Tab-separated table of C-alpha atoms and ligand atoms in Angstrom:
chain	number	residue	atom	x	y	z
A	20	MET	CA	-19.156	22.693	-45.419
A	21	PHE	CA	-19.093	19.941	-42.830
A	22	SER	CA	-17.122	20.663	-39.679
A	23	PHE	CA	-16.662	18.572	-36.559
A	24	GLN	CA	-16.365	19.910	-33.006
A	25	ASN	CA	-17.451	16.994	-30.859
A	26	ILE	CA	-19.797	14.018	-30.951
A	27	PHE	CA	-22.525	15.770	-28.993
A	28	SER	CA	-22.846	18.748	-31.328
A	29	TYR	CA	-22.477	16.555	-34.437
A	30	GLN	CA	-25.360	14.358	-33.297
A	31	GLN	CA	-27.414	17.423	-32.489
A	32	GLN	CA	-26.851	18.694	-36.020
A	33	LEU	CA	-27.852	15.294	-37.368
A	34	SER	CA	-31.092	15.308	-35.434
A	35	GLU	CA	-31.898	18.842	-36.601
A	36	GLY	CA	-31.236	17.826	-40.194
A	37	LYS	CA	-28.361	20.318	-40.526
A	38	THR	CA	-25.927	17.653	-41.660
A	39	SER	CA	-25.931	13.967	-42.522
A	40	CYS	CA	-23.723	10.926	-42.040
A	41	ILE	CA	-23.098	10.973	-45.792
A	42	ASP	CA	-21.790	14.561	-45.535
A	43	ALA	CA	-19.502	13.531	-42.707
A	44	VAL	CA	-18.103	10.465	-44.469
A	45	GLN	CA	-17.615	12.335	-47.724
A	46	PHE	CA	-15.788	15.086	-45.879
A	47	TYR	CA	-13.406	12.612	-44.232
A	48	LEU	CA	-12.814	10.618	-47.429
A	49	ASN	CA	-11.732	13.817	-49.194
A	50	LYS	CA	-9.492	14.806	-46.331
A	51	ILE	CA	-7.896	11.378	-46.157
A	52	LYS	CA	-7.095	11.619	-49.868
A	53	LYS	CA	-5.540	15.043	-49.461
A	54	ASN	CA	-3.400	13.808	-46.583
A	55	GLU	CA	-2.194	10.540	-48.033
A	56	ARG	CA	1.427	11.589	-47.566
A	57	LEU	CA	0.980	11.355	-43.787
A	58	ASN	CA	0.608	7.576	-44.283
A	59	ALA	CA	-1.859	7.293	-41.400
A	60	PHE	CA	-4.156	4.764	-43.058
A	61	VAL	CA	-3.397	1.275	-44.296
A	62	GLU	CA	-6.777	0.843	-45.949
A	63	VAL	CA	-9.778	3.131	-46.364
A	64	TYR	CA	-13.225	1.558	-46.641
A	65	ALA	CA	-14.630	4.263	-48.926
A	66	GLU	CA	-17.603	2.516	-50.596
A	67	GLU	CA	-18.502	0.651	-47.495
A	68	SER	CA	-18.500	3.636	-45.159
A	69	LEU	CA	-20.608	5.630	-47.611
A	70	SER	CA	-23.231	2.903	-47.792
A	71	ARG	CA	-23.199	2.552	-44.019
A	72	ALA	CA	-23.704	6.335	-43.758
A	73	LYS	CA	-26.654	6.110	-46.131
A	74	PHE	CA	-28.149	3.285	-44.075
A	75	LEU	CA	-27.754	5.302	-40.859
A	76	ASP	CA	-29.253	8.444	-42.397
A	77	GLU	CA	-32.282	6.421	-43.462
A	78	LYS	CA	-32.561	4.766	-40.084
A	79	ARG	CA	-32.530	8.136	-38.277
A	80	ASN	CA	-34.889	9.795	-40.729
A	81	SER	CA	-37.404	6.982	-40.370
A	82	GLY	CA	-37.613	7.764	-36.655
A	83	LYS	CA	-35.927	4.575	-35.413
A	84	SER	CA	-33.919	4.932	-32.228
A	85	CYS	CA	-30.265	5.750	-32.720
A	86	GLY	CA	-27.229	4.211	-31.042
A	87	LYS	CA	-24.949	6.231	-28.746
A	88	LEU	CA	-22.306	6.519	-31.457
A	89	HIS	CA	-24.783	7.145	-34.243
A	90	GLY	CA	-22.853	8.308	-37.294
A	91	VAL	CA	-19.540	8.663	-35.465
A	92	VAL	CA	-16.673	8.125	-37.908
A	93	VAL	CA	-14.044	5.857	-36.345
A	94	ALA	CA	-10.647	4.535	-37.494
A	95	LEU	CA	-9.063	1.354	-36.107
A	96	LYS	CA	-5.452	0.437	-35.469
A	97	ASP	CA	-4.281	-2.413	-37.678
A	98	VAL	CA	-4.299	-4.811	-34.707
A	99	ILE	CA	-8.063	-4.721	-34.040
A	100	CYS	CA	-10.055	-7.350	-35.927
A	101	TYR	CA	-12.895	-6.293	-38.181
A	102	LYS	CA	-14.695	-9.182	-39.853
A	103	ASP	CA	-13.998	-9.667	-43.566
A	104	HIS	CA	-11.354	-6.929	-43.525
A	105	LYS	CA	-7.612	-7.292	-43.805
A	106	ILE	CA	-5.591	-7.092	-40.621
A	107	SER	CA	-1.806	-7.322	-40.602
A	108	ALA	CA	-0.366	-5.718	-37.434
A	109	ALA	CA	1.759	-3.782	-39.970
A	110	SER	CA	3.737	-6.974	-40.582
A	111	LYS	CA	4.694	-8.924	-43.642
A	112	MET	CA	3.881	-11.929	-41.465
A	113	LEU	CA	0.151	-11.236	-41.852
A	114	GLU	CA	0.189	-9.915	-45.409
A	115	ASN	CA	-3.291	-10.339	-46.942
A	116	PHE	CA	-4.702	-12.011	-43.829
A	117	VAL	CA	-8.447	-11.384	-43.524
A	118	SER	CA	-10.172	-11.475	-40.157
A	119	ASN	CA	-13.058	-13.895	-39.968
A	120	TYR	CA	-14.591	-12.364	-36.863
A	121	ASN	CA	-15.145	-9.016	-35.179
A	122	SER	CA	-13.264	-7.980	-32.087
A	123	THR	CA	-15.671	-7.256	-29.238
A	124	ALA	CA	-14.796	-3.544	-29.403
A	125	VAL	CA	-15.777	-3.417	-33.080
A	126	GLU	CA	-18.925	-5.451	-32.417
A	127	LYS	CA	-19.945	-2.850	-29.822
A	128	LEU	CA	-19.065	0.125	-32.032
A	129	LEU	CA	-21.223	-1.267	-34.826
A	130	ALA	CA	-24.093	-2.142	-32.508
A	131	ASP	CA	-24.169	1.521	-31.466
A	132	ASP	CA	-24.238	2.855	-35.044
A	133	ALA	CA	-20.608	3.886	-35.553
A	134	ILE	CA	-19.077	4.057	-39.040
A	135	ILE	CA	-15.662	2.452	-39.462
A	136	ILE	CA	-13.794	4.359	-42.138
A	137	GLY	CA	-10.535	2.426	-42.288
A	138	ASN	CA	-7.625	0.878	-40.480
A	139	CYS	CA	-4.501	2.703	-39.450
A	140	ASN	CA	-0.776	2.221	-39.690
A	141	CYS	CA	1.198	1.245	-36.568
A	142	ASP	CA	4.475	-0.294	-35.446
A	143	GLU	CA	4.746	-3.972	-36.296
A	144	PHE	CA	2.828	-6.018	-33.717
A	145	ALA	CA	2.534	-2.780	-31.683
A	146	MET	CA	6.242	-2.831	-30.822
A	147	GLY	CA	7.772	0.617	-30.992
A	148	SER	CA	7.538	4.280	-30.125
A	149	THR	CA	7.865	5.944	-33.513
A	150	ASN	CA	5.711	4.064	-36.036
A	151	GLU	CA	8.892	3.546	-38.016
A	152	ASN	CA	8.800	-0.247	-37.525
A	153	SER	CA	6.004	-0.756	-40.016
A	154	VAL	CA	5.898	-2.725	-43.228
A	155	TYR	CA	3.890	0.213	-44.645
A	156	GLY	CA	6.553	2.803	-43.806
A	157	SER	CA	6.486	5.511	-41.171
A	158	VAL	CA	3.659	7.888	-40.272
A	159	LYS	CA	4.329	11.626	-40.396
A	160	ASN	CA	3.385	13.999	-37.618
A	161	ALA	CA	0.916	16.437	-39.199
A	162	LEU	CA	2.248	19.366	-37.151
A	163	ASP	CA	5.806	18.908	-38.408
A	164	GLU	CA	6.431	16.239	-40.986
A	165	SER	CA	10.091	15.907	-40.052
A	166	LYS	CA	8.952	14.519	-36.684
A	167	VAL	CA	7.564	11.081	-35.880
A	168	SER	CA	3.923	10.543	-34.996
A	169	GLY	CA	4.905	8.480	-31.989
A	170	GLY	CA	3.930	4.868	-31.647
A	171	SER	CA	2.986	2.271	-31.744
A	172	SER	CA	-0.505	3.591	-32.576
A	173	GLY	CA	0.885	6.447	-34.713
A	174	GLY	CA	-1.598	6.132	-37.579
A	175	SER	CA	-4.606	6.235	-35.243
A	176	ALA	CA	-3.177	9.314	-33.509
A	177	VAL	CA	-2.479	11.212	-36.723
A	178	ALA	CA	-5.907	10.255	-38.086
A	179	VAL	CA	-7.443	12.277	-35.221
A	180	GLN	CA	-4.731	14.958	-35.180
A	181	ALA	CA	-5.161	15.746	-38.887
A	182	GLY	CA	-8.971	15.537	-38.703
A	183	LEU	CA	-9.259	12.405	-40.865
A	184	CYS	CA	-11.894	10.851	-38.585
A	185	MET	CA	-13.722	11.835	-35.398
A	186	VAL	CA	-12.178	9.331	-32.982
A	187	SER	CA	-9.939	6.308	-33.302
A	188	LEU	CA	-8.914	3.188	-31.440
A	189	GLY	CA	-5.364	2.150	-30.667
A	190	SER	CA	-3.783	-0.302	-28.266
A	191	ASP	CA	-1.602	0.511	-25.284
A	192	THR	CA	0.793	-2.076	-23.840
A	193	GLY	CA	3.378	0.383	-22.564
A	194	GLY	CA	2.159	3.782	-23.724
A	195	SER	CA	1.212	3.299	-27.350
A	196	VAL	CA	-1.911	5.430	-27.040
A	197	ARG	CA	-0.726	8.066	-24.555
A	198	GLN	CA	2.695	8.663	-26.154
A	199	PRO	CA	1.517	9.351	-29.745
A	200	ALA	CA	-1.336	11.442	-28.319
A	201	ASP	CA	1.306	13.514	-26.510
A	202	PHE	CA	3.403	13.901	-29.685
A	203	CYS	CA	0.364	14.866	-31.773
A	204	GLY	CA	-1.355	17.223	-29.332
A	205	ILE	CA	-4.563	15.243	-28.814
A	206	VAL	CA	-6.239	13.264	-26.008
A	207	GLY	CA	-5.242	9.595	-25.653
A	208	MET	CA	-6.630	7.343	-22.959
A	209	LYS	CA	-5.800	3.842	-21.786
A	210	PRO	CA	-8.423	2.450	-19.404
A	211	SER	CA	-7.673	0.092	-16.501
A	212	TYR	CA	-6.593	-3.382	-17.498
A	213	GLY	CA	-9.767	-5.413	-17.872
A	214	THR	CA	-12.068	-2.558	-18.921
A	215	ILE	CA	-12.298	-3.231	-22.655
A	216	SER	CA	-12.315	-6.782	-23.964
A	217	ARG	CA	-9.117	-7.876	-25.696
A	218	HIS	CA	-11.035	-10.387	-27.798
A	219	GLY	CA	-9.954	-9.705	-31.366
A	220	LEU	CA	-7.005	-7.510	-30.395
A	221	ILE	CA	-3.781	-9.019	-31.764
A	222	ALA	CA	-1.779	-9.912	-28.652
A	223	TYR	CA	1.590	-8.395	-27.771
A	224	GLY	CA	1.872	-8.693	-23.964
A	225	SER	CA	-1.457	-10.110	-22.810
A	226	SER	CA	-1.185	-9.028	-19.177
A	227	PHE	CA	-0.459	-5.445	-20.318
A	228	ASP	CA	-2.507	-4.915	-23.487
A	229	GLN	CA	-5.555	-2.648	-23.465
A	230	ILE	CA	-7.457	-0.992	-26.266
A	231	GLY	CA	-7.316	2.791	-25.907
A	232	ILE	CA	-9.112	5.780	-27.399
A	233	PHE	CA	-7.919	8.897	-29.271
A	234	ALA	CA	-10.111	11.997	-29.512
A	235	ASN	CA	-10.066	15.760	-29.313
A	236	SER	CA	-11.951	15.992	-26.043
A	237	VAL	CA	-12.480	14.124	-22.809
A	238	GLN	CA	-16.209	14.040	-23.579
A	239	ASP	CA	-15.647	12.150	-26.818
A	240	VAL	CA	-13.299	9.668	-25.151
A	241	THR	CA	-15.962	9.132	-22.504
A	242	LYS	CA	-18.686	8.455	-25.063
A	243	VAL	CA	-16.614	5.841	-26.851
A	244	LEU	CA	-15.517	4.223	-23.596
A	245	GLU	CA	-19.123	3.975	-22.446
A	246	VAL	CA	-19.922	1.953	-25.540
A	247	ILE	CA	-16.935	-0.356	-25.851
A	248	ASN	CA	-16.228	-1.253	-22.211
A	249	GLY	CA	-17.823	-4.089	-20.355
A	250	LYS	CA	-17.812	-7.770	-19.734
A	251	ASP	CA	-17.347	-10.258	-22.457
A	252	GLU	CA	-17.601	-14.014	-22.450
A	253	TYR	CA	-14.544	-14.157	-24.744
A	254	ASP	CA	-12.193	-12.357	-22.336
A	255	SER	CA	-12.187	-13.561	-18.760
A	256	THR	CA	-9.837	-10.757	-17.684
A	257	VAL	CA	-12.529	-8.137	-18.214
A	258	ASN	CA	-13.844	-6.774	-14.963
A	259	GLN	CA	-16.962	-8.911	-14.606
A	260	GLN	CA	-18.744	-6.775	-12.025
A	261	LYS	CA	-20.641	-4.448	-14.280
A	262	SER	CA	-20.108	-2.167	-17.212
A	263	LEU	CA	-18.499	1.151	-16.372
A	264	ASN	CA	-21.179	3.568	-15.398
A	265	LEU	CA	-19.858	6.921	-16.501
A	266	ASN	CA	-22.315	9.355	-15.033
A	267	LEU	CA	-19.693	11.987	-14.923
A	268	ASP	CA	-19.970	15.144	-12.957
A	269	PHE	CA	-17.991	17.577	-15.077
A	270	GLN	CA	-17.787	20.243	-12.361
A	271	SER	CA	-14.819	21.585	-10.545
A	272	LYS	CA	-14.288	19.616	-7.381
A	273	LYS	CA	-11.092	19.853	-5.370
A	274	TYR	CA	-8.558	17.073	-5.799
A	275	LYS	CA	-5.635	15.665	-3.870
A	276	ILE	CA	-2.822	15.088	-6.331
A	277	ALA	CA	0.597	13.439	-6.089
A	278	LEU	CA	3.702	14.329	-8.083
A	279	PHE	CA	6.563	11.815	-8.130
A	280	ARG	CA	9.671	13.734	-7.115
A	281	ASN	CA	12.080	11.209	-8.690
A	282	ALA	CA	10.116	11.279	-11.928
A	283	MET	CA	10.080	15.070	-12.072
A	284	GLU	CA	13.789	15.286	-11.256
A	285	HIS	CA	14.792	12.539	-13.694
A	286	GLN	CA	17.763	13.520	-15.861
A	287	SER	CA	15.974	12.507	-19.060
A	288	LEU	CA	13.157	15.034	-18.591
A	289	ASP	CA	13.202	18.115	-20.832
A	290	ASN	CA	13.401	21.318	-18.796
A	291	GLU	CA	10.421	23.033	-20.379
A	292	ILE	CA	8.213	19.978	-19.838
A	293	LYS	CA	9.309	19.882	-16.220
A	294	LYS	CA	8.602	23.572	-15.809
A	295	GLY	CA	5.189	23.264	-17.457
A	296	ILE	CA	4.096	20.536	-15.077
A	297	TYR	CA	5.425	22.295	-11.990
A	298	GLU	CA	3.546	25.428	-13.040
A	299	LEU	CA	0.401	23.402	-13.542
A	300	ALA	CA	0.847	21.988	-10.033
A	301	GLU	CA	1.233	25.517	-8.656
A	302	ASN	CA	-1.906	26.702	-10.438
A	303	LEU	CA	-3.864	23.737	-9.143
A	304	LYS	CA	-2.717	24.538	-5.620
A	305	ASN	CA	-3.675	28.186	-6.001
A	306	ASP	CA	-7.145	27.053	-6.999
A	307	GLY	CA	-7.611	25.116	-3.779
A	308	ASN	CA	-6.408	21.624	-4.734
A	309	VAL	CA	-3.781	19.786	-2.726
A	310	VAL	CA	-0.592	18.844	-4.586
A	311	GLU	CA	2.173	16.948	-2.812
A	312	GLU	CA	5.512	15.642	-4.017
A	313	ILE	CA	6.215	12.082	-2.953
A	314	ASN	CA	9.091	9.678	-3.512
A	315	PHE	CA	8.828	6.973	-6.101
A	316	ASP	CA	11.989	4.967	-5.679
A	317	LEU	CA	11.243	2.258	-8.224
A	318	ILE	CA	11.416	4.673	-11.152
A	319	ASP	CA	14.636	3.236	-12.607
A	320	TYR	CA	13.353	-0.337	-12.454
A	321	ILE	CA	10.138	0.096	-14.353
A	322	VAL	CA	11.470	0.217	-17.934
A	323	PRO	CA	13.667	-2.896	-17.491
A	324	ALA	CA	10.799	-4.763	-15.782
A	325	TYR	CA	8.454	-3.771	-18.593
A	326	TYR	CA	10.817	-4.960	-21.343
A	327	VAL	CA	11.574	-8.267	-19.593
A	328	LEU	CA	7.919	-9.105	-18.987
A	329	THR	CA	6.443	-7.913	-22.282
A	330	THR	CA	9.101	-9.563	-24.432
A	331	ALA	CA	8.561	-12.805	-22.482
A	332	GLU	CA	4.830	-12.620	-23.178
A	333	ALA	CA	5.465	-11.629	-26.792
A	334	SER	CA	7.789	-14.579	-27.401
A	335	SER	CA	4.955	-16.861	-26.366
A	336	ASN	CA	2.131	-14.934	-28.081
A	337	LEU	CA	3.975	-14.667	-31.381
A	338	SER	CA	4.892	-18.344	-31.528
A	339	ARG	CA	1.586	-18.954	-33.302
A	340	TYR	CA	2.921	-17.282	-36.456
A	341	ASP	CA	4.739	-20.205	-37.974
A	342	GLY	CA	3.515	-20.133	-41.569
A	343	VAL	CA	1.545	-23.334	-40.998
A	344	ARG	CA	-1.467	-22.256	-38.987
A	345	TYR	CA	-1.022	-18.540	-39.608
A	346	GLY	CA	1.233	-16.204	-41.341
A	347	TYR	CA	3.743	-15.762	-44.061
A	348	ARG	CA	4.882	-18.952	-45.743
A	349	TYR	CA	8.136	-19.023	-47.619
A	350	GLU	CA	8.450	-21.416	-50.547
A	351	ASN	CA	9.120	-24.921	-49.291
A	352	ASN	CA	11.763	-26.888	-51.131
A	353	GLY	CA	11.158	-30.069	-49.210
A	354	GLU	CA	13.206	-28.990	-46.181
A	355	ASP	CA	12.636	-30.330	-42.705
A	356	LEU	CA	10.072	-28.663	-40.471
A	357	THR	CA	12.560	-26.673	-38.381
A	358	THR	CA	14.120	-25.085	-41.460
A	359	PHE	CA	10.639	-24.372	-42.762
A	360	TYR	CA	9.650	-22.562	-39.537
A	361	LYS	CA	12.939	-20.664	-39.466
A	362	LYS	CA	12.479	-19.386	-42.997
A	363	ASN	CA	8.854	-18.366	-42.439
A	364	ARG	CA	9.553	-16.562	-39.198
A	365	GLY	CA	12.908	-15.188	-40.325
A	366	LYS	CA	11.426	-13.611	-43.428
A	367	GLY	CA	7.961	-12.761	-42.106
A	368	PHE	CA	8.920	-10.739	-39.014
A	369	GLY	CA	10.748	-7.408	-39.030
A	370	LYS	CA	13.912	-6.628	-37.083
A	371	GLU	CA	12.388	-5.153	-33.911
A	372	VAL	CA	9.898	-8.003	-33.538
A	373	LYS	CA	12.640	-10.611	-33.955
A	374	LYS	CA	14.768	-8.816	-31.397
A	375	ARG	CA	11.945	-8.899	-28.871
A	376	ILE	CA	11.099	-12.550	-29.500
A	377	MET	CA	14.742	-13.453	-28.894
A	378	LEU	CA	14.956	-11.296	-25.789
A	379	GLY	CA	11.740	-12.825	-24.443
A	380	THR	CA	12.890	-16.355	-25.165
A	381	PHE	CA	16.174	-15.617	-23.413
A	382	VAL	CA	14.598	-14.244	-20.216
A	383	LEU	CA	12.369	-17.299	-20.009
A	384	SER	CA	15.132	-19.801	-20.639
A	385	GLU	CA	16.436	-22.247	-18.057
A	386	GLY	CA	19.150	-20.719	-15.927
A	387	TYR	CA	18.070	-17.152	-16.632
A	388	TYR	CA	14.384	-17.328	-15.708
A	389	ASP	CA	14.881	-16.420	-12.054
A	390	ALA	CA	17.474	-13.754	-12.750
A	391	TYR	CA	15.246	-11.877	-15.181
A	392	PHE	CA	11.620	-12.974	-15.377
A	393	THR	CA	11.101	-13.666	-11.669
A	394	LYS	CA	12.925	-10.471	-10.665
A	395	ALA	CA	10.814	-8.392	-13.048
A	396	GLN	CA	7.689	-9.935	-11.604
A	397	GLN	CA	8.858	-8.989	-8.134
A	398	VAL	CA	9.227	-5.391	-9.316
A	399	ARG	CA	5.704	-5.575	-10.723
A	400	ASN	CA	4.328	-6.836	-7.395
A	401	LEU	CA	6.143	-4.150	-5.434
A	402	LEU	CA	4.814	-1.509	-7.795
A	403	SER	CA	1.264	-2.760	-7.355
A	404	SER	CA	1.414	-2.588	-3.583
A	405	GLN	CA	3.014	0.875	-3.620
A	406	THR	CA	0.378	2.046	-6.077
A	407	LYS	CA	-2.409	0.893	-3.777
A	408	GLU	CA	-0.832	2.879	-0.954
A	409	ILE	CA	-0.553	5.991	-3.111
A	410	PHE	CA	-4.211	5.893	-4.092
A	411	ASN	CA	-5.247	5.397	-0.474
A	412	ASN	CA	-3.957	8.928	-0.004
A	413	PHE	CA	-4.427	10.653	-3.346
A	414	ASP	CA	-7.122	11.013	-6.007
A	415	ALA	CA	-4.690	11.238	-8.902
A	416	VAL	CA	-1.040	11.288	-9.939
A	417	LEU	CA	0.347	13.811	-12.412
A	418	LEU	CA	3.313	12.791	-14.562
A	419	PRO	CA	4.838	13.889	-17.837
A	420	THR	CA	3.702	11.579	-20.650
A	421	VAL	CA	7.095	11.471	-22.390
A	422	PRO	CA	10.429	13.069	-21.355
A	423	THR	CA	10.711	14.978	-24.663
A	424	THR	CA	8.516	16.265	-27.478
A	425	ALA	CA	8.169	14.259	-30.739
A	426	PHE	CA	11.449	12.710	-31.881
A	427	GLU	CA	13.146	13.676	-35.126
A	428	ALA	CA	12.271	11.087	-37.799
A	429	GLY	CA	14.986	8.429	-37.988
A	430	SER	CA	16.731	9.483	-34.767
A	431	MET	CA	15.641	6.494	-32.675
A	432	ASN	CA	16.935	3.940	-35.170
A	433	LYS	CA	20.419	5.060	-34.240
A	434	ASP	CA	19.809	4.604	-30.535
A	435	PRO	CA	17.195	1.924	-29.808
A	436	ILE	CA	17.911	1.932	-26.063
A	437	ALA	CA	17.001	5.637	-25.950
A	438	ALA	CA	13.621	4.743	-27.443
A	439	TYR	CA	13.038	2.139	-24.705
A	440	LEU	CA	14.074	4.555	-21.960
A	441	ALA	CA	11.667	7.188	-23.261
A	442	ASP	CA	8.836	4.872	-22.125
A	443	ILE	CA	9.748	5.716	-18.528
A	444	TYR	CA	6.518	7.568	-17.697
A	445	THR	CA	3.981	5.453	-19.551
A	446	VAL	CA	4.831	1.834	-18.640
A	447	PHE	CA	3.961	2.346	-14.966
A	448	ALA	CA	0.210	2.317	-15.746
A	449	ASN	CA	0.506	-0.929	-17.725
A	450	LEU	CA	2.631	-2.674	-15.099
A	451	THR	CA	0.018	-1.880	-12.452
A	452	GLY	CA	-3.136	-2.022	-14.579
A	453	ILE	CA	-4.272	1.496	-13.649
A	454	PRO	CA	-5.912	3.884	-16.141
A	455	GLY	CA	-3.965	6.749	-17.703
A	456	ILE	CA	-4.629	9.608	-20.066
A	457	SER	CA	-2.470	12.159	-21.875
A	458	LEU	CA	-3.947	15.651	-22.142
A	459	PRO	CA	-2.607	18.227	-24.625
A	460	LEU	CA	-2.086	21.191	-22.301
A	461	PHE	CA	1.215	22.644	-23.435
A	462	ARG	CA	3.279	23.819	-26.354
A	463	HIS	CA	7.078	23.739	-26.300
A	464	SER	CA	9.245	26.608	-27.570
A	465	ASN	CA	10.312	24.185	-30.356
A	466	GLY	CA	6.741	24.461	-31.641
A	467	MET	CA	5.617	20.930	-30.761
A	468	PRO	CA	2.852	20.085	-28.296
A	469	PHE	CA	3.292	18.096	-25.123
A	470	GLY	CA	0.872	16.691	-22.639
A	471	VAL	CA	0.472	15.921	-19.017
A	472	GLN	CA	-0.391	12.420	-17.942
A	473	VAL	CA	-3.072	11.774	-15.329
A	474	LEU	CA	-3.295	8.441	-13.517
A	475	THR	CA	-5.907	7.268	-11.033
A	476	ASN	CA	-6.606	4.111	-9.075
A	477	LYS	CA	-7.560	0.919	-10.888
A	478	HIS	CA	-11.158	1.070	-12.129
A	479	ASN	CA	-11.495	4.689	-11.150
A	480	GLU	CA	-12.097	5.973	-14.675
A	481	VAL	CA	-14.720	8.342	-13.302
A	482	THR	CA	-12.202	10.432	-11.347
A	483	LEU	CA	-9.698	10.177	-14.206
A	484	LEU	CA	-12.129	11.617	-16.741
A	485	GLU	CA	-13.674	14.234	-14.464
A	486	PHE	CA	-10.296	15.585	-13.391
A	487	SER	CA	-9.023	15.483	-16.986
A	488	ASP	CA	-11.969	17.486	-18.193
A	489	LEU	CA	-11.235	20.104	-15.555
A	490	LEU	CA	-7.575	20.274	-16.599
A	491	LEU	CA	-8.348	20.616	-20.268
A	492	LYS	CA	-10.995	23.271	-19.689
A	493	ASN	CA	-9.149	25.430	-17.173
A	494	TYR	CA	-5.429	24.827	-17.535
A	495	LYS	CA	-4.682	24.611	-21.245
A	496	ARG	CA	-1.666	26.781	-21.988
A	497	TYR	CA	-1.970	27.462	-25.690
B	10	LIG	N1	6.920	1.898	-26.749
B	10	LIG	C1	6.434	0.717	-26.113
B	10	LIG	C2	7.073	-0.500	-26.711
B	10	LIG	O1	7.727	-0.367	-27.700
B	10	LIG	C3	4.944	0.690	-26.144
B	10	LIG	C4	4.304	-0.317	-27.005
B	10	LIG	C5	2.808	-0.390	-26.850
B	10	LIG	O2	2.227	0.205	-25.955
B	10	LIG	N2	2.209	-1.202	-27.712
B	10	LIG	O3	6.922	-1.575	-26.185
């Protein structure tokens, strides 16, 4: 029977003829069928992935050179364009919309021999923390189906958690890769802003959005990142210097690590999570690393700044869905254009998306712009300069990923502000553009996993991944 440990050993087995891409795809197709109730996938490309597997098996067996992701079975979040495949951002607004081009990330995956097995459920237009804002319904956490998967990339997270693919892609605007990874007990990484092209990623907040990677190990995240990062003529915000060169040195070096006192002492943080991270810090110290607690006074400003800025960007980005050029079109009974737009947008978008468009339009409106948008930008600038200072002195920052373990299904609908506030530890990386990763080190007495978040300086993915590998190898607590 096929079994998957990591990309390296899978590819070794392929080259020794011990398994095949067909075996792998068949295995995952069966497992996806058995786990349909989790609702992780929107569409599964069964025929297509089998014929791609056959093609790759033939290619390898004929002695042709293989790509870095040869045979790797990948799932995509339903916001990443794959040519000639449906993409909807889990919204009625894009019902039956078919992408007519590949996102750059997909282009690169395919060029390096990956197999795309399907696209995954998510919160509508990537707005949410539970995957309950989806036209396809919510995604269940495979470890406890009464809990949410997290969001917005919940389907991609559960696809890896439940072993329905080898790795998956999500998008992270304010934590949507790291938070569901934390809730599901897997690795979820968001690279620095400008590392992976956003071409073909449906926009939410363009100055925050990054594609991120879910996997079971730091090594697998690294392999995927090596392939999909790099400059792109379609996205001028990609770091144009050179592609990330990830010659990682997975050895134990000594690190200088910061803990944010105000983050660790925050009233929203679960006691066991707090204790777990303090113990980790102690263990790191005992092993010769330096860990220092520092003040981070802006902690209470980061969630408001995030929601002002991202909703402002969303209100502009989502204005393209008017039912004329794109999107859901309600029957037209000869009304005027404004009524026509109102009906299309009113019926096409879900509640959370409409709320954010209105909020974003409000903070950009005359008379309120300076009070909200400009102020939030000032917070963002302050954060960036403080972050530079921090990384002049430290290699990495350790933070919780989320203040609690996975929420009870349905609980956040009753208290939407609580859901926003739970983004307290993840939005910092998006506001400042630094890379972040959630590592599944702990298990709570309530039975659910939780992670620790590692952050490093902008474009220092090398330290992020090396340190993360060390943590996962030596400090896992269950
Ligand atoms: N929970 C955050 C939000 O709802 C994160 C979204 C994201 O990263 N796409 O905005």
